[in-house]
PDB file of C-alpha atoms in Angstrom:
ATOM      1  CA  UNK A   1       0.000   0.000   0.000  1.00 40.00           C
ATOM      2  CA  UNK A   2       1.127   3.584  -1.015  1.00 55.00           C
ATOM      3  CA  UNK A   3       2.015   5.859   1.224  1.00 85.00           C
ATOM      4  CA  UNK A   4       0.468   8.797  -0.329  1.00 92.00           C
ATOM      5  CA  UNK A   5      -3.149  10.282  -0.797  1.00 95.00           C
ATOM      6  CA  UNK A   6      -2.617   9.048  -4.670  1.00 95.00           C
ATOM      7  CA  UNK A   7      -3.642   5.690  -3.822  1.00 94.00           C
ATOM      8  CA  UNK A   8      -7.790   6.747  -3.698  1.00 95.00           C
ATOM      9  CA  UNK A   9     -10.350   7.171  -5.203  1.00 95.00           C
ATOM     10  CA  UNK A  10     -13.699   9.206  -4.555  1.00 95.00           C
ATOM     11  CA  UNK A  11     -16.992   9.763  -6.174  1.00 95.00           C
ATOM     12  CA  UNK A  12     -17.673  13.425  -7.083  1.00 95.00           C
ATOM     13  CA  UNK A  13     -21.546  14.553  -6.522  1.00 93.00           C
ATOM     14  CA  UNK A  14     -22.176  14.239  -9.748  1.00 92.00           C
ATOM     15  CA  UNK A  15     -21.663  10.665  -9.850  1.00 94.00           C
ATOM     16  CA  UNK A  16     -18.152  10.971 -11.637  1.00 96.00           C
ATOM     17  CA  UNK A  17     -14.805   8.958 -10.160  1.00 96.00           C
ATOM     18  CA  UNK A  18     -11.750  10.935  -9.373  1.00 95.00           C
ATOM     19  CA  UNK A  19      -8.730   9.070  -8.311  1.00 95.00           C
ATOM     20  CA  UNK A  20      -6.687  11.707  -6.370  1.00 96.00           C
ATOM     21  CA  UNK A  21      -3.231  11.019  -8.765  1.00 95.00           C
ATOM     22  CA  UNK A  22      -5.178  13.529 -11.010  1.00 95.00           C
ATOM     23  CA  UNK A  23      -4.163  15.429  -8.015  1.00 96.00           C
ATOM     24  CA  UNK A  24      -0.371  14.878  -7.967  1.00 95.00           C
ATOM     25  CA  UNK A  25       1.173  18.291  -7.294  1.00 96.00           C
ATOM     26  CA  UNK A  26      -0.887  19.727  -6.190  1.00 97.00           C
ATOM     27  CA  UNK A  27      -1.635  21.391  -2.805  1.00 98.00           C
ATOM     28  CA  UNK A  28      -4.955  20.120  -1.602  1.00 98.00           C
ATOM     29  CA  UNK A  29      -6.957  21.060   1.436  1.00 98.00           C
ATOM     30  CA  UNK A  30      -9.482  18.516   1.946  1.00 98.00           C
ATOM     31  CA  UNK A  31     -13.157  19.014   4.366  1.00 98.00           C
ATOM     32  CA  UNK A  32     -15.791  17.075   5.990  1.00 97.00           C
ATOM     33  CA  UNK A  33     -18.301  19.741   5.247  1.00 97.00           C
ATOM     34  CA  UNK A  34     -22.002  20.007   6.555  1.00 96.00           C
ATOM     35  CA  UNK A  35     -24.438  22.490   5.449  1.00 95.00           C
ATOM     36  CA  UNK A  36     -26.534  22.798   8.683  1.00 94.00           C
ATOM     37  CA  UNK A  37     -23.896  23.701  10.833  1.00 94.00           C
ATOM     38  CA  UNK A  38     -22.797  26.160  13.029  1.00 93.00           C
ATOM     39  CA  UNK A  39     -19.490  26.267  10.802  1.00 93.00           C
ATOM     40  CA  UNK A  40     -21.236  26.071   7.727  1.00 95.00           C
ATOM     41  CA  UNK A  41     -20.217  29.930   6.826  1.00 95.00           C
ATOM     42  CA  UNK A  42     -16.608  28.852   6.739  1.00 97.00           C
ATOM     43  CA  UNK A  43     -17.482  27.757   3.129  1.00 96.00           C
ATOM     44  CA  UNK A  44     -17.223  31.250   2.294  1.00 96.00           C
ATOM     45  CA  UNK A  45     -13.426  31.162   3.420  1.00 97.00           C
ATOM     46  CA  UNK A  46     -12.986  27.851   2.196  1.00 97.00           C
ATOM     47  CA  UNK A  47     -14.151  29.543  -1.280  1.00 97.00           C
ATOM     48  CA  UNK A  48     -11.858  32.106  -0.796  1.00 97.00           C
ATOM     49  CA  UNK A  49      -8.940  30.409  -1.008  1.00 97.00           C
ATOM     50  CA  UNK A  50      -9.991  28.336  -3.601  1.00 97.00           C
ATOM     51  CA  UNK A  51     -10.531  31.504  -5.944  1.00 96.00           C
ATOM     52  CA  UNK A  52      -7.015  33.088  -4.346  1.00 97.00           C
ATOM     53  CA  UNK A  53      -4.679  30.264  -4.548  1.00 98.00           C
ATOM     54  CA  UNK A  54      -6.518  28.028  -7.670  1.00 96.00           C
ATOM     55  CA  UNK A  55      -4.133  29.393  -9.783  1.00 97.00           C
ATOM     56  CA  UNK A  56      -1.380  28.334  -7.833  1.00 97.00           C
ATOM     57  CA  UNK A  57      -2.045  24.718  -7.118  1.00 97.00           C
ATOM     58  CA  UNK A  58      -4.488  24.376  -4.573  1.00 98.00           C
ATOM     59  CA  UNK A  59      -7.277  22.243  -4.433  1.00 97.00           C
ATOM     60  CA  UNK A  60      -9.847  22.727  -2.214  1.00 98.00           C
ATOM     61  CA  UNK A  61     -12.032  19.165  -1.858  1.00 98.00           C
ATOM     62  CA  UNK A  62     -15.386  19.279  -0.176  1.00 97.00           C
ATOM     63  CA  UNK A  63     -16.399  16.138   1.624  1.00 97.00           C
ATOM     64  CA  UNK A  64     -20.257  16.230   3.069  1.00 97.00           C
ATOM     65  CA  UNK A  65     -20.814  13.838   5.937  1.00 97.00           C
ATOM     66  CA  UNK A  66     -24.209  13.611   7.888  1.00 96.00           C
ATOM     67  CA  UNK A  67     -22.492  12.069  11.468  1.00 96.00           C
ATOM     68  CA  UNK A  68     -22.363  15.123  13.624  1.00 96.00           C
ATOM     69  CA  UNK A  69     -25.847  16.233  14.614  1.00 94.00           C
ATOM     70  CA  UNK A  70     -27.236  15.342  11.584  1.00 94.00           C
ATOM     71  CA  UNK A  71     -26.508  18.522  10.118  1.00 96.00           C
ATOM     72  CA  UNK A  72     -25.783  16.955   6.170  1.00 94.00           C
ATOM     73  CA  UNK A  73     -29.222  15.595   5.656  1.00 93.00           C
ATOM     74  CA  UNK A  74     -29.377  16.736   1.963  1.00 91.00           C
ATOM     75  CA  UNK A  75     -28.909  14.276  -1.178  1.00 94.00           C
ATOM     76  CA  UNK A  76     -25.679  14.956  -3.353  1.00 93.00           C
ATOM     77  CA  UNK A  77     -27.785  17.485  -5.641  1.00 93.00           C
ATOM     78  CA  UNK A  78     -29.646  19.656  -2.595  1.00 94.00           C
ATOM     79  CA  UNK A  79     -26.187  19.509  -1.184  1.00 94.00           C
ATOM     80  CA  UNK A  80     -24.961  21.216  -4.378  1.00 93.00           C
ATOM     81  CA  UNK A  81     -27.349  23.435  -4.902  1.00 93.00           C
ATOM     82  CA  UNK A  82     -27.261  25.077  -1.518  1.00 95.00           C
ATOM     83  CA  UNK A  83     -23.430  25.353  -1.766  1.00 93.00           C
ATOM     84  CA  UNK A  84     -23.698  26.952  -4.872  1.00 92.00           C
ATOM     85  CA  UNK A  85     -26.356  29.440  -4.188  1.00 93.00           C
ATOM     86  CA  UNK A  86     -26.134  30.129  -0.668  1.00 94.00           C
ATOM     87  CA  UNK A  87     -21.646  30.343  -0.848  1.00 94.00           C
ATOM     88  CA  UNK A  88     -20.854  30.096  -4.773  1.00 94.00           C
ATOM     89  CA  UNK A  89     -19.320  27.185  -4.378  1.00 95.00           C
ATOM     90  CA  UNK A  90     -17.151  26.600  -7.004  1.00 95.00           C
ATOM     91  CA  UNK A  91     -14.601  23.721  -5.692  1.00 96.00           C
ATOM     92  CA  UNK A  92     -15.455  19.913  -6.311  1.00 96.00           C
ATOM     93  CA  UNK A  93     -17.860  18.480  -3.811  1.00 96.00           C
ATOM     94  CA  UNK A  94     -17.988  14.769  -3.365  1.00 97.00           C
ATOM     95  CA  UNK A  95     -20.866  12.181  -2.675  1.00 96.00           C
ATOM     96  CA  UNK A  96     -21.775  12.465   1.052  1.00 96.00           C
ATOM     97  CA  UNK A  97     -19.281   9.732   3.397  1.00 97.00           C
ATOM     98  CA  UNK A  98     -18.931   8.716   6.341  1.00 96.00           C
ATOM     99  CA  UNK A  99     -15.834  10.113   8.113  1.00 97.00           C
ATOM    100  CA  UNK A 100     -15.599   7.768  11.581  1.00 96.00           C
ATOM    101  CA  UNK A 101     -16.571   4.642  12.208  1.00 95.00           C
ATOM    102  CA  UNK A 102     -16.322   1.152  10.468  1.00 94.00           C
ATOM    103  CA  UNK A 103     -17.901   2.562   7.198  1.00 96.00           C
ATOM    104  CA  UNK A 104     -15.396   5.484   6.987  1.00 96.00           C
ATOM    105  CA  UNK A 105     -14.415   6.408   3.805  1.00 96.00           C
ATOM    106  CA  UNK A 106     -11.157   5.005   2.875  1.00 95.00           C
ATOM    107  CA  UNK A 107      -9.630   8.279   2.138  1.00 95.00           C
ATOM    108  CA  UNK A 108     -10.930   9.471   5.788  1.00 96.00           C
ATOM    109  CA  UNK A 109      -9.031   6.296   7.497  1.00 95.00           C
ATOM    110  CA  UNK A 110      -5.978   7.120   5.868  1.00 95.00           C
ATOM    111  CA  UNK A 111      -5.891  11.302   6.527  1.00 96.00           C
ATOM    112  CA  UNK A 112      -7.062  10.296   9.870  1.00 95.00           C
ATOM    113  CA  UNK A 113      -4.286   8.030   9.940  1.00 92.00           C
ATOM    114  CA  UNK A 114      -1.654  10.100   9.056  1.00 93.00           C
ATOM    115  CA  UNK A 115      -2.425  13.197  11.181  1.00 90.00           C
ATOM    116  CA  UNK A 116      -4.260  12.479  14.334  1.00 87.00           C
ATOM    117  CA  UNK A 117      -6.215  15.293  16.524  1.00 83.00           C
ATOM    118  CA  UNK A 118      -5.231  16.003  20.168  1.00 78.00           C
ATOM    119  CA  UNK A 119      -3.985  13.627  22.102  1.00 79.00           C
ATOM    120  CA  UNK A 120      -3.780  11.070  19.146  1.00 82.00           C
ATOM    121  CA  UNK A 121      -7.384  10.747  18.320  1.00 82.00           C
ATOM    122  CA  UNK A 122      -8.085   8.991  15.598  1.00 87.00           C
ATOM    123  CA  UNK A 123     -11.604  10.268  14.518  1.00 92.00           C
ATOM    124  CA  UNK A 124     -12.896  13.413  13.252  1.00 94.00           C
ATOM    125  CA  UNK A 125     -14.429  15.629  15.663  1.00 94.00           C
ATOM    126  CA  UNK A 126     -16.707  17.281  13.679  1.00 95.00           C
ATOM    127  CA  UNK A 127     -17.599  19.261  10.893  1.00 96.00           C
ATOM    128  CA  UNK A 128     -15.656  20.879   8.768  1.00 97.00           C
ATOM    129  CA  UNK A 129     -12.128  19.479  10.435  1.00 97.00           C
ATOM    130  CA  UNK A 130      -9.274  20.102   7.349  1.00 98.00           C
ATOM    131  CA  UNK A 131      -6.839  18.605   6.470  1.00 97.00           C
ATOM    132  CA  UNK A 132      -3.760  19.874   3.864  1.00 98.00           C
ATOM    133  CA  UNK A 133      -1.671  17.375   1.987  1.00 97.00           C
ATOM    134  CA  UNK A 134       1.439  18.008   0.123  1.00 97.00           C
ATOM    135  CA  UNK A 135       2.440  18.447  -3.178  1.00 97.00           C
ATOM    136  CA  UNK A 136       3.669  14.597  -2.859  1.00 96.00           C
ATOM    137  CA  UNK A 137       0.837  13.330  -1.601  1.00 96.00           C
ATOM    138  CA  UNK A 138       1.607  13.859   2.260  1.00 96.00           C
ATOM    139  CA  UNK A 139      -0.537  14.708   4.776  1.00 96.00           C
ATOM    140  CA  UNK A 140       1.175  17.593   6.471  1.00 96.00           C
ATOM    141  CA  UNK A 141      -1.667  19.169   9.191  1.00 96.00           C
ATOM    142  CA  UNK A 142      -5.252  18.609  10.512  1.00 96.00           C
ATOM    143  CA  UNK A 143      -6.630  21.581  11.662  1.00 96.00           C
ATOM    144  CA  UNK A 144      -9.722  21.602  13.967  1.00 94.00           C
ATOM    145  CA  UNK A 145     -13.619  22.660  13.138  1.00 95.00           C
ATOM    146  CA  UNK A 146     -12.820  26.215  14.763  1.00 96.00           C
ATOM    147  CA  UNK A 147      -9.683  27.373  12.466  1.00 97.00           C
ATOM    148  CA  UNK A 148     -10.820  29.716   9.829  1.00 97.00           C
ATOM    149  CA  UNK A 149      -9.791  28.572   6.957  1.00 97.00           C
ATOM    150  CA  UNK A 150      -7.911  32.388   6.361  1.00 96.00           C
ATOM    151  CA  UNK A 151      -5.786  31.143   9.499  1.00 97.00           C
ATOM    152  CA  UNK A 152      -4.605  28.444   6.967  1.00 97.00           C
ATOM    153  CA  UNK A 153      -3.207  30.956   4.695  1.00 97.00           C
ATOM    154  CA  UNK A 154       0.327  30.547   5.635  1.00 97.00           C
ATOM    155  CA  UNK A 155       0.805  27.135   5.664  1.00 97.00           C
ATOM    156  CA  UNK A 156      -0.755  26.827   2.492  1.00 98.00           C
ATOM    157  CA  UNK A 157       1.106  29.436   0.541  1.00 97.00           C
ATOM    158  CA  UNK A 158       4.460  27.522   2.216  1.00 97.00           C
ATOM    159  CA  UNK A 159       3.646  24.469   0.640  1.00 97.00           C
ATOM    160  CA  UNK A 160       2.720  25.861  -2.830  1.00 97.00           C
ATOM    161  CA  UNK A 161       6.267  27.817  -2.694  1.00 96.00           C
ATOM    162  CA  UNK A 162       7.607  24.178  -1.935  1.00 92.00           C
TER     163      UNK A 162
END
């Protein structure tokens, strides 16, 4: 088994497969999302950076997952739709997953893998957690529901210059 992100696959909303070496250097920051959520308005920043750093070789990848509160309870096209009119949404947005537990996503068990929360925790906390992955494939940081995804500016822009 790889040890790199380049090794998955995932289904976009609209039903299409991407496997992530379509991704390969690229900077990619990648989010459980929910749309009912108390975070929900970080899609703005997350949206943000998408439009700022694009260019540059970030990709910002939009997970929804219904485990926390229930706050994803949308189908893959409502899901869409609300991004897109209620944020502009313009980033790929995948078919809602599962982030924790024995039907995790694959790609979820091996970010979680790679860079655990506090303490070591394995699992996702909550909503919107991120996580950024190198240019080679490497998760380098999880960051926690509550960072704004403009406090991710710097680490981002380091590993584009990389």
């Amino acid at each position: 088994m790889s040890d790199t992100i380049y090794q998955f696959d995932a289904i976009l909303n609209n039903g299409k497969t991407i496997n992530f070496k379509d991704y390969e250097g690229k900077v990619l920051l990648i989010v459980n999302t929910a749309s009912k959520c108390g975070f929900t308005p970080q899609y703005d920043g997350l949206q943000s950076l998408h439009q700022q750093f694009a260019t540059q070789g970030l990709e910002v990848l939009g997970f929804p997952c219904d485990q926390f509160g229930h706050q994803e309870p949308g189908a893959d096209a409502e899901i869409q739709e609300f991004c897109s009119l209620n944020f502009n949404v313009k980033f790929p947005l995948f078919k809602k997953i599962e982030v924790n537990g024995s039907n995790a996503a694959p790609i979820y068990k091996y970010l979680k893998e790679e860079a655990p929360g506090v303490m070591g925790s394995k699992s996702v906390k909550w909503n919107f957690t991120k996580f950024l992955v190198n240019k080679q494939g490497k998760v380098t940081k999880r960051y926690a529901s509550t960072t704004k995804p403009a406090e991710m500016t710097k680490d981002i822009e380091k590993l584009l210059a990389e």
